PDB file of N, CA and C in Angstrom:
ATOM      1  N   MET A   1      -5.420   2.463  24.177  1.00  0.00           N
ATOM      2  CA  MET A   1      -5.827   3.836  23.968  1.00  0.00           C
ATOM      3  C   MET A   1      -7.224   3.829  23.359  1.00  0.00           C
ATOM      4  N   GLU A   2      -8.134   4.472  24.031  1.00  0.00           N
ATOM      5  CA  GLU A   2      -9.511   4.557  23.566  1.00  0.00           C
ATOM      6  C   GLU A   2      -9.699   5.864  22.817  1.00  0.00           C
ATOM      7  N   LEU A   3     -10.162   5.779  21.569  1.00  0.00           N
ATOM      8  CA  LEU A   3     -10.380   6.982  20.771  1.00  0.00           C
ATOM      9  C   LEU A   3     -11.731   7.584  21.087  1.00  0.00           C
ATOM     10  N   GLN A   4     -11.751   8.898  21.149  1.00  0.00           N
ATOM     11  CA  GLN A   4     -12.995   9.607  21.357  1.00  0.00           C
ATOM     12  C   GLN A   4     -13.130  10.640  20.254  1.00  0.00           C
ATOM     13  N   PHE A   5     -14.098  10.414  19.375  1.00  0.00           N
ATOM     14  CA  PHE A   5     -14.345  11.342  18.275  1.00  0.00           C
ATOM     15  C   PHE A   5     -15.481  12.266  18.654  1.00  0.00           C
ATOM     16  N   GLU A   6     -15.374  13.490  18.183  1.00  0.00           N
ATOM     17  CA  GLU A   6     -16.405  14.478  18.456  1.00  0.00           C
ATOM     18  C   GLU A   6     -16.776  15.196  17.169  1.00  0.00           C
ATOM     19  N   GLY A   7     -18.013  15.598  17.067  1.00  0.00           N
ATOM     20  CA  GLY A   7     -18.512  16.470  16.016  1.00  0.00           C
ATOM     21  C   GLY A   7     -18.003  16.199  14.629  1.00  0.00           C
ATOM     22  N   ASP A   8     -17.259  17.179  14.097  1.00  0.00           N
ATOM     23  CA  ASP A   8     -16.792  17.126  12.712  1.00  0.00           C
ATOM     24  C   ASP A   8     -15.835  15.968  12.464  1.00  0.00           C
ATOM     25  N   ASP A   9     -14.992  15.628  13.454  1.00  0.00           N
ATOM     26  CA  ASP A   9     -14.059  14.509  13.288  1.00  0.00           C
ATOM     27  C   ASP A   9     -14.823  13.217  13.071  1.00  0.00           C
ATOM     28  N   LEU A  10     -15.819  12.977  13.897  1.00  0.00           N
ATOM     29  CA  LEU A  10     -16.628  11.764  13.789  1.00  0.00           C
ATOM     30  C   LEU A  10     -17.358  11.734  12.458  1.00  0.00           C
ATOM     31  N   ARG A  11     -17.973  12.838  12.100  1.00  0.00           N
ATOM     32  CA  ARG A  11     -18.741  12.911  10.858  1.00  0.00           C
ATOM     33  C   ARG A  11     -17.839  12.662   9.646  1.00  0.00           C
ATOM     34  N   SER A  12     -16.641  13.232   9.657  1.00  0.00           N
ATOM     35  CA  SER A  12     -15.703  13.074   8.549  1.00  0.00           C
ATOM     36  C   SER A  12     -15.279  11.616   8.375  1.00  0.00           C
ATOM     37  N   VAL A  13     -14.918  10.964   9.473  1.00  0.00           N
ATOM     38  CA  VAL A  13     -14.488   9.562   9.395  1.00  0.00           C
ATOM     39  C   VAL A  13     -15.639   8.680   8.932  1.00  0.00           C
ATOM     40  N   LEU A  14     -16.808   8.891   9.498  1.00  0.00           N
ATOM     41  CA  LEU A  14     -17.965   8.067   9.101  1.00  0.00           C
ATOM     42  C   LEU A  14     -18.319   8.287   7.635  1.00  0.00           C
ATOM     43  N   ASN A  15     -18.235   9.520   7.153  1.00  0.00           N
ATOM     44  CA  ASN A  15     -18.513   9.787   5.738  1.00  0.00           C
ATOM     45  C   ASN A  15     -17.531   9.063   4.831  1.00  0.00           C
ATOM     46  N   ARG A  16     -16.267   9.087   5.203  1.00  0.00           N
ATOM     47  CA  ARG A  16     -15.251   8.388   4.399  1.00  0.00           C
ATOM     48  C   ARG A  16     -15.512   6.881   4.381  1.00  0.00           C
ATOM     49  N   LEU A  17     -15.851   6.328   5.536  1.00  0.00           N
ATOM     50  CA  LEU A  17     -16.123   4.894   5.604  1.00  0.00           C
ATOM     51  C   LEU A  17     -17.384   4.522   4.823  1.00  0.00           C
ATOM     52  N   ARG A  18     -18.401   5.356   4.885  1.00  0.00           N
ATOM     53  CA  ARG A  18     -19.624   5.085   4.102  1.00  0.00           C
ATOM     54  C   ARG A  18     -19.354   5.182   2.614  1.00  0.00           C
ATOM     55  N   ARG A  19     -18.513   6.148   2.236  1.00  0.00           N
ATOM     56  CA  ARG A  19     -18.141   6.284   0.828  1.00  0.00           C
ATOM     57  C   ARG A  19     -17.410   5.026   0.362  1.00  0.00           C
ATOM     58  N   ALA A  20     -16.480   4.549   1.166  1.00  0.00           N
ATOM     59  CA  ALA A  20     -15.748   3.327   0.815  1.00  0.00           C
ATOM     60  C   ALA A  20     -16.695   2.143   0.737  1.00  0.00           C
ATOM     61  N   GLN A  21     -17.640   2.069   1.665  1.00  0.00           N
ATOM     62  CA  GLN A  21     -18.611   0.977   1.653  1.00  0.00           C
ATOM     63  C   GLN A  21     -19.418   0.987   0.350  1.00  0.00           C
ATOM     64  N   GLY A  22     -19.848   2.168  -0.071  1.00  0.00           N
ATOM     65  CA  GLY A  22     -20.588   2.280  -1.327  1.00  0.00           C
ATOM     66  C   GLY A  22     -19.735   1.908  -2.528  1.00  0.00           C
ATOM     67  N   GLN A  23     -18.470   2.327  -2.496  1.00  0.00           N
ATOM     68  CA  GLN A  23     -17.579   2.002  -3.608  1.00  0.00           C
ATOM     69  C   GLN A  23     -17.310   0.504  -3.681  1.00  0.00           C
ATOM     70  N   ILE A  24     -17.154  -0.134  -2.546  1.00  0.00           N
ATOM     71  CA  ILE A  24     -16.931  -1.588  -2.534  1.00  0.00           C
ATOM     72  C   ILE A  24     -18.171  -2.312  -3.046  1.00  0.00           C
ATOM     73  N   SER A  25     -19.341  -1.845  -2.646  1.00  0.00           N
ATOM     74  CA  SER A  25     -20.584  -2.434  -3.178  1.00  0.00           C
ATOM     75  C   SER A  25     -20.638  -2.266  -4.688  1.00  0.00           C
ATOM     76  N   GLY A  26     -20.198  -1.096  -5.160  1.00  0.00           N
ATOM     77  CA  GLY A  26     -20.156  -0.863  -6.602  1.00  0.00           C
ATOM     78  C   GLY A  26     -19.191  -1.798  -7.309  1.00  0.00           C
ATOM     79  N   VAL A  27     -18.040  -2.066  -6.696  1.00  0.00           N
ATOM     80  CA  VAL A  27     -17.058  -2.990  -7.282  1.00  0.00           C
ATOM     81  C   VAL A  27     -17.661  -4.382  -7.388  1.00  0.00           C
ATOM     82  N   ILE A  28     -18.324  -4.829  -6.350  1.00  0.00           N
ATOM     83  CA  ILE A  28     -18.946  -6.162  -6.367  1.00  0.00           C
ATOM     84  C   ILE A  28     -19.966  -6.249  -7.497  1.00  0.00           C
ATOM     85  N   LYS A  29     -20.806  -5.227  -7.617  1.00  0.00           N
ATOM     86  CA  LYS A  29     -21.823  -5.207  -8.673  1.00  0.00           C
ATOM     87  C   LYS A  29     -21.172  -5.200 -10.055  1.00  0.00           C
ATOM     88  N   MET A  30     -20.098  -4.400 -10.204  1.00  0.00           N
ATOM     89  CA  MET A  30     -19.406  -4.330 -11.484  1.00  0.00           C
ATOM     90  C   MET A  30     -18.840  -5.690 -11.880  1.00  0.00           C
ATOM     91  N   ILE A  31     -18.264  -6.400 -10.913  1.00  0.00           N
ATOM     92  CA  ILE A  31     -17.701  -7.724 -11.194  1.00  0.00           C
ATOM     93  C   ILE A  31     -18.816  -8.691 -11.578  1.00  0.00           C
ATOM     94  N   GLU A  32     -19.921  -8.653 -10.833  1.00  0.00           N
ATOM     95  CA  GLU A  32     -21.057  -9.540 -11.128  1.00  0.00           C
ATOM     96  C   GLU A  32     -21.634  -9.276 -12.512  1.00  0.00           C
ATOM     97  N   GLU A  33     -21.571  -8.026 -12.957  1.00  0.00           N
ATOM     98  CA  GLU A  33     -22.083  -7.656 -14.271  1.00  0.00           C
ATOM     99  C   GLU A  33     -21.069  -7.866 -15.387  1.00  0.00           C
ATOM    100  N   GLY A  34     -19.849  -8.261 -15.016  1.00  0.00           N
ATOM    101  CA  GLY A  34     -18.820  -8.502 -16.025  1.00  0.00           C
ATOM    102  C   GLY A  34     -18.286  -7.227 -16.655  1.00  0.00           C
ATOM    103  N   ARG A  35     -18.220  -6.155 -15.893  1.00  0.00           N
ATOM    104  CA  ARG A  35     -17.750  -4.870 -16.408  1.00  0.00           C
ATOM    105  C   ARG A  35     -16.265  -4.917 -16.744  1.00  0.00           C
ATOM    106  N   ASP A  36     -15.836  -3.907 -17.462  1.00  0.00           N
ATOM    107  CA  ASP A  36     -14.454  -3.782 -17.917  1.00  0.00           C
ATOM    108  C   ASP A  36     -13.496  -3.774 -16.728  1.00  0.00           C
ATOM    109  N   CYS A  37     -12.390  -4.502 -16.874  1.00  0.00           N
ATOM    110  CA  CYS A  37     -11.390  -4.638 -15.818  1.00  0.00           C
ATOM    111  C   CYS A  37     -10.857  -3.282 -15.365  1.00  0.00           C
ATOM    112  N   GLU A  38     -10.580  -2.396 -16.305  1.00  0.00           N
ATOM    113  CA  GLU A  38     -10.028  -1.088 -15.965  1.00  0.00           C
ATOM    114  C   GLU A  38     -11.004  -0.287 -15.096  1.00  0.00           C
ATOM    115  N   ASP A  39     -12.295  -0.358 -15.403  1.00  0.00           N
ATOM    116  CA  ASP A  39     -13.304   0.334 -14.601  1.00  0.00           C
ATOM    117  C   ASP A  39     -13.373  -0.228 -13.188  1.00  0.00           C
ATOM    118  N   VAL A  40     -13.288  -1.554 -13.079  1.00  0.00           N
ATOM    119  CA  VAL A  40     -13.343  -2.214 -11.774  1.00  0.00           C
ATOM    120  C   VAL A  40     -12.136  -1.800 -10.927  1.00  0.00           C
ATOM    121  N   VAL A  41     -10.963  -1.833 -11.522  1.00  0.00           N
ATOM    122  CA  VAL A  41      -9.743  -1.485 -10.789  1.00  0.00           C
ATOM    123  C   VAL A  41      -9.762  -0.015 -10.378  1.00  0.00           C
ATOM    124  N   THR A  42     -10.262   0.854 -11.239  1.00  0.00           N
ATOM    125  CA  THR A  42     -10.362   2.277 -10.903  1.00  0.00           C
ATOM    126  C   THR A  42     -11.268   2.479  -9.692  1.00  0.00           C
ATOM    127  N   GLN A  43     -12.400   1.814  -9.684  1.00  0.00           N
ATOM    128  CA  GLN A  43     -13.332   1.928  -8.564  1.00  0.00           C
ATOM    129  C   GLN A  43     -12.735   1.317  -7.296  1.00  0.00           C
ATOM    130  N   LEU A  44     -12.042   0.211  -7.438  1.00  0.00           N
ATOM    131  CA  LEU A  44     -11.394  -0.431  -6.290  1.00  0.00           C
ATOM    132  C   LEU A  44     -10.310   0.470  -5.701  1.00  0.00           C
ATOM    133  N   ALA A  45      -9.560   1.147  -6.557  1.00  0.00           N
ATOM    134  CA  ALA A  45      -8.524   2.072  -6.087  1.00  0.00           C
ATOM    135  C   ALA A  45      -9.153   3.235  -5.329  1.00  0.00           C
ATOM    136  N   ALA A  46     -10.289   3.710  -5.782  1.00  0.00           N
ATOM    137  CA  ALA A  46     -10.983   4.801  -5.086  1.00  0.00           C
ATOM    138  C   ALA A  46     -11.437   4.343  -3.699  1.00  0.00           C
ATOM    139  N   ALA A  47     -11.933   3.129  -3.600  1.00  0.00           N
ATOM    140  CA  ALA A  47     -12.349   2.591  -2.298  1.00  0.00           C
ATOM    141  C   ALA A  47     -11.146   2.455  -1.368  1.00  0.00           C
ATOM    142  N   SER A  48     -10.045   2.015  -1.905  1.00  0.00           N
ATOM    143  CA  SER A  48      -8.830   1.863  -1.115  1.00  0.00           C
ATOM    144  C   SER A  48      -8.355   3.213  -0.572  1.00  0.00           C
ATOM    145  N   ARG A  49      -8.392   4.240  -1.412  1.00  0.00           N
ATOM    146  CA  ARG A  49      -7.988   5.582  -0.969  1.00  0.00           C
ATOM    147  C   ARG A  49      -8.917   6.095   0.131  1.00  0.00           C
ATOM    148  N   ALA A  50     -10.217   5.844  -0.010  1.00  0.00           N
ATOM    149  CA  ALA A  50     -11.172   6.289   1.011  1.00  0.00           C
ATOM    150  C   ALA A  50     -10.889   5.599   2.342  1.00  0.00           C
ATOM    151  N   LEU A  51     -10.576   4.312   2.307  1.00  0.00           N
ATOM    152  CA  LEU A  51     -10.247   3.591   3.540  1.00  0.00           C
ATOM    153  C   LEU A  51      -8.942   4.106   4.142  1.00  0.00           C
ATOM    154  N   ASP A  52      -7.956   4.358   3.290  1.00  0.00           N
ATOM    155  CA  ASP A  52      -6.682   4.893   3.780  1.00  0.00           C
ATOM    156  C   ASP A  52      -6.880   6.240   4.465  1.00  0.00           C
ATOM    157  N   ARG A  53      -7.664   7.106   3.856  1.00  0.00           N
ATOM    158  CA  ARG A  53      -7.893   8.428   4.444  1.00  0.00           C
ATOM    159  C   ARG A  53      -8.636   8.325   5.770  1.00  0.00           C
ATOM    160  N   ALA A  54      -9.582   7.418   5.849  1.00  0.00           N
ATOM    161  CA  ALA A  54     -10.283   7.219   7.118  1.00  0.00           C
ATOM    162  C   ALA A  54      -9.306   6.706   8.170  1.00  0.00           C
ATOM    163  N   GLY A  55      -8.454   5.779   7.782  1.00  0.00           N
ATOM    164  CA  GLY A  55      -7.458   5.245   8.707  1.00  0.00           C
ATOM    165  C   GLY A  55      -6.492   6.306   9.191  1.00  0.00           C
ATOM    166  N   PHE A  56      -6.031   7.155   8.278  1.00  0.00           N
ATOM    167  CA  PHE A  56      -5.120   8.230   8.671  1.00  0.00           C
ATOM    168  C   PHE A  56      -5.815   9.232   9.594  1.00  0.00           C
ATOM    169  N   ALA A  57      -7.080   9.508   9.327  1.00  0.00           N
ATOM    170  CA  ALA A  57      -7.827  10.428  10.192  1.00  0.00           C
ATOM    171  C   ALA A  57      -7.973   9.843  11.595  1.00  0.00           C
ATOM    172  N   ILE A  58      -8.207   8.553  11.678  1.00  0.00           N
ATOM    173  CA  ILE A  58      -8.326   7.885  12.977  1.00  0.00           C
ATOM    174  C   ILE A  58      -6.988   7.944  13.713  1.00  0.00           C
ATOM    175  N   ILE A  59      -5.901   7.654  13.010  1.00  0.00           N
ATOM    176  CA  ILE A  59      -4.579   7.689  13.634  1.00  0.00           C
ATOM    177  C   ILE A  59      -4.236   9.110  14.070  1.00  0.00           C
ATOM    178  N   ALA A  60      -4.535  10.092  13.231  1.00  0.00           N
ATOM    179  CA  ALA A  60      -4.233  11.479  13.580  1.00  0.00           C
ATOM    180  C   ALA A  60      -4.998  11.903  14.832  1.00  0.00           C
ATOM    181  N   THR A  61      -6.254  11.490  14.931  1.00  0.00           N
ATOM    182  CA  THR A  61      -7.044  11.811  16.119  1.00  0.00           C
ATOM    183  C   THR A  61      -6.453  11.130  17.344  1.00  0.00           C
ATOM    184  N   GLY A  62      -6.051   9.887  17.185  1.00  0.00           N
ATOM    185  CA  GLY A  62      -5.425   9.168  18.294  1.00  0.00           C
ATOM    186  C   GLY A  62      -4.126   9.815  18.725  1.00  0.00           C
ATOM    187  N   LEU A  63      -3.337  10.253  17.761  1.00  0.00           N
ATOM    188  CA  LEU A  63      -2.068  10.922  18.073  1.00  0.00           C
ATOM    189  C   LEU A  63      -2.327  12.220  18.825  1.00  0.00           C
ATOM    190  N   GLN A  64      -3.279  12.975  18.358  1.00  0.00           N
ATOM    191  CA  GLN A  64      -3.620  14.230  19.017  1.00  0.00           C
ATOM    192  C   GLN A  64      -4.064  13.973  20.458  1.00  0.00           C
ATOM    193  N   GLN A  65      -4.899  12.973  20.648  1.00  0.00           N
ATOM    194  CA  GLN A  65      -5.378  12.662  21.989  1.00  0.00           C
ATOM    195  C   GLN A  65      -4.243  12.173  22.880  1.00  0.00           C
ATOM    196  N   CYS A  66      -3.333  11.385  22.325  1.00  0.00           N
ATOM    197  CA  CYS A  66      -2.198  10.885  23.100  1.00  0.00           C
ATOM    198  C   CYS A  66      -1.310  12.030  23.563  1.00  0.00           C
ATOM    199  N   LEU A  67      -1.067  12.964  22.663  1.00  0.00           N
ATOM    200  CA  LEU A  67      -0.179  14.073  22.993  1.00  0.00           C
ATOM    201  C   LEU A  67      -0.806  15.047  23.983  1.00  0.00           C
ATOM    202  N   THR A  68      -2.114  15.166  23.941  1.00  0.00           N
ATOM    203  CA  THR A  68      -2.767  16.119  24.835  1.00  0.00           C
ATOM    204  C   THR A  68      -3.207  15.494  26.148  1.00  0.00           C
ATOM    205  N   ASP A  69      -3.126  14.170  26.250  1.00  0.00           N
ATOM    206  CA  ASP A  69      -3.583  13.499  27.469  1.00  0.00           C
ATOM    207  C   ASP A  69      -2.447  12.688  28.087  1.00  0.00           C
ATOM    208  N   VAL A  70      -1.355  13.362  28.359  1.00  0.00           N
ATOM    209  CA  VAL A  70      -0.166  12.711  28.903  1.00  0.00           C
ATOM    210  C   VAL A  70      -0.458  12.093  30.264  1.00  0.00           C
ATOM    211  N   ASP A  71      -1.262  12.758  31.083  1.00  0.00           N
ATOM    212  CA  ASP A  71      -1.563  12.248  32.425  1.00  0.00           C
ATOM    213  C   ASP A  71      -2.224  10.875  32.363  1.00  0.00           C
ATOM    214  N   ARG A  72      -3.164  10.711  31.463  1.00  0.00           N
ATOM    215  CA  ARG A  72      -3.842   9.419  31.346  1.00  0.00           C
ATOM    216  C   ARG A  72      -2.878   8.341  30.882  1.00  0.00           C
ATOM    217  N   ARG A  73      -2.013   8.685  29.918  1.00  0.00           N
ATOM    218  CA  ARG A  73      -1.037   7.720  29.414  1.00  0.00           C
ATOM    219  C   ARG A  73      -0.115   7.280  30.542  1.00  0.00           C
ATOM    220  N   ASP A  74       0.342   8.245  31.331  1.00  0.00           N
ATOM    221  CA  ASP A  74       1.221   7.907  32.450  1.00  0.00           C
ATOM    222  C   ASP A  74       0.505   7.020  33.453  1.00  0.00           C
ATOM    223  N   ALA A  75      -0.776   7.269  33.676  1.00  0.00           N
ATOM    224  CA  ALA A  75      -1.559   6.449  34.606  1.00  0.00           C
ATOM    225  C   ALA A  75      -1.706   5.026  34.084  1.00  0.00           C
ATOM    226  N   ASP A  76      -1.726   4.868  32.771  1.00  0.00           N
ATOM    227  CA  ASP A  76      -1.826   3.533  32.166  1.00  0.00           C
ATOM    228  C   ASP A  76      -0.485   2.805  32.188  1.00  0.00           C
ATOM    229  N   GLY A  77       0.587   3.493  32.573  1.00  0.00           N
ATOM    230  CA  GLY A  77       1.900   2.878  32.667  1.00  0.00           C
ATOM    231  C   GLY A  77       2.630   2.766  31.338  1.00  0.00           C
ATOM    232  N   GLU A  78       2.171   3.467  30.310  1.00  0.00           N
ATOM    233  CA  GLU A  78       2.817   3.389  28.999  1.00  0.00           C
ATOM    234  C   GLU A  78       3.924   4.425  28.911  1.00  0.00           C
ATOM    235  N   THR A  79       5.118   3.977  28.528  1.00  0.00           N
ATOM    236  CA  THR A  79       6.236   4.895  28.374  1.00  0.00           C
ATOM    237  C   THR A  79       6.144   5.603  27.030  1.00  0.00           C
ATOM    238  N   THR A  80       6.911   6.660  26.893  1.00  0.00           N
ATOM    239  CA  THR A  80       6.955   7.396  25.638  1.00  0.00           C
ATOM    240  C   THR A  80       7.429   6.482  24.507  1.00  0.00           C
ATOM    241  N   GLN A  81       8.412   5.645  24.790  1.00  0.00           N
ATOM    242  CA  GLN A  81       8.925   4.710  23.763  1.00  0.00           C
ATOM    243  C   GLN A  81       7.841   3.715  23.332  1.00  0.00           C
ATOM    244  N   GLN A  82       7.083   3.214  24.274  1.00  0.00           N
ATOM    245  CA  GLN A  82       6.010   2.271  23.940  1.00  0.00           C
ATOM    246  C   GLN A  82       4.948   2.949  23.082  1.00  0.00           C
ATOM    247  N   LEU A  83       4.592   4.173  23.443  1.00  0.00           N
ATOM    248  CA  LEU A  83       3.621   4.927  22.663  1.00  0.00           C
ATOM    249  C   LEU A  83       4.139   5.161  21.251  1.00  0.00           C
ATOM    250  N   LYS A  84       5.398   5.564  21.150  1.00  0.00           N
ATOM    251  CA  LYS A  84       6.000   5.809  19.838  1.00  0.00           C
ATOM    252  C   LYS A  84       5.984   4.534  18.992  1.00  0.00           C
ATOM    253  N   ALA A  85       6.354   3.422  19.571  1.00  0.00           N
ATOM    254  CA  ALA A  85       6.374   2.152  18.837  1.00  0.00           C
ATOM    255  C   ALA A  85       4.972   1.762  18.369  1.00  0.00           C
ATOM    256  N   ARG A  86       3.994   1.971  19.235  1.00  0.00           N
ATOM    257  CA  ARG A  86       2.616   1.610  18.883  1.00  0.00           C
ATOM    258  C   ARG A  86       2.087   2.497  17.754  1.00  0.00           C
ATOM    259  N   LEU A  87       2.351   3.793  17.828  1.00  0.00           N
ATOM    260  CA  LEU A  87       1.899   4.699  16.773  1.00  0.00           C
ATOM    261  C   LEU A  87       2.621   4.440  15.455  1.00  0.00           C
ATOM    262  N   GLU A  88       3.912   4.135  15.530  1.00  0.00           N
ATOM    263  CA  GLU A  88       4.667   3.801  14.316  1.00  0.00           C
ATOM    264  C   GLU A  88       4.075   2.561  13.646  1.00  0.00           C
ATOM    265  N   LYS A  89       3.731   1.578  14.441  1.00  0.00           N
ATOM    266  CA  LYS A  89       3.120   0.358  13.902  1.00  0.00           C
ATOM    267  C   LYS A  89       1.788   0.664  13.215  1.00  0.00           C
ATOM    268  N   LEU A  90       0.997   1.556  13.818  1.00  0.00           N
ATOM    269  CA  LEU A  90      -0.272   1.944  13.197  1.00  0.00           C
ATOM    270  C   LEU A  90      -0.056   2.630  11.866  1.00  0.00           C
ATOM    271  N   PHE A  91       0.871   3.591  11.803  1.00  0.00           N
ATOM    272  CA  PHE A  91       1.151   4.273  10.554  1.00  0.00           C
ATOM    273  C   PHE A  91       1.623   3.289   9.486  1.00  0.00           C
ATOM    274  N   LEU A  92       2.509   2.391   9.847  1.00  0.00           N
ATOM    275  CA  LEU A  92       3.043   1.434   8.880  1.00  0.00           C
ATOM    276  C   LEU A  92       1.977   0.460   8.393  1.00  0.00           C
ATOM    277  N   SER A  93       0.979   0.189   9.219  1.00  0.00           N
ATOM    278  CA  SER A  93      -0.074  -0.735   8.796  1.00  0.00           C
ATOM    279  C   SER A  93      -0.883  -0.159   7.636  1.00  0.00           C
ATOM    280  N   LEU A  94      -0.875   1.156   7.470  1.00  0.00           N
ATOM    281  CA  LEU A  94      -1.585   1.783   6.370  1.00  0.00           C
ATOM    282  C   LEU A  94      -0.697   2.088   5.170  1.00  0.00           C
ATOM    283  N   ALA A  95       0.606   1.896   5.340  1.00  0.00           N
ATOM    284  CA  ALA A  95       1.535   2.228   4.251  1.00  0.00           C
ATOM    285  C   ALA A  95       1.507   1.184   3.161  1.00  0.00           C
TER     286      ALA A  95
END
């Protein structure tokens, strides 16, 4: 399944990923500077949440596209059960 992002969806996912990238860079700098463990973990948790939200947004977009493009899925030979199993695996990978 090829994802196609448009406009606001693309911008939202990219913003979340850039935010996570900045937070991870901040965590690395904090560790190099010997900052307080609690501060490092707090920043790391924020980066993790940003990545999770980006992942969920990607999965939600994929789900929407799968549900609205049944003809293409059928042409690819994927059954409803196969699609369900694949999407379940994606959701669980972020849990």
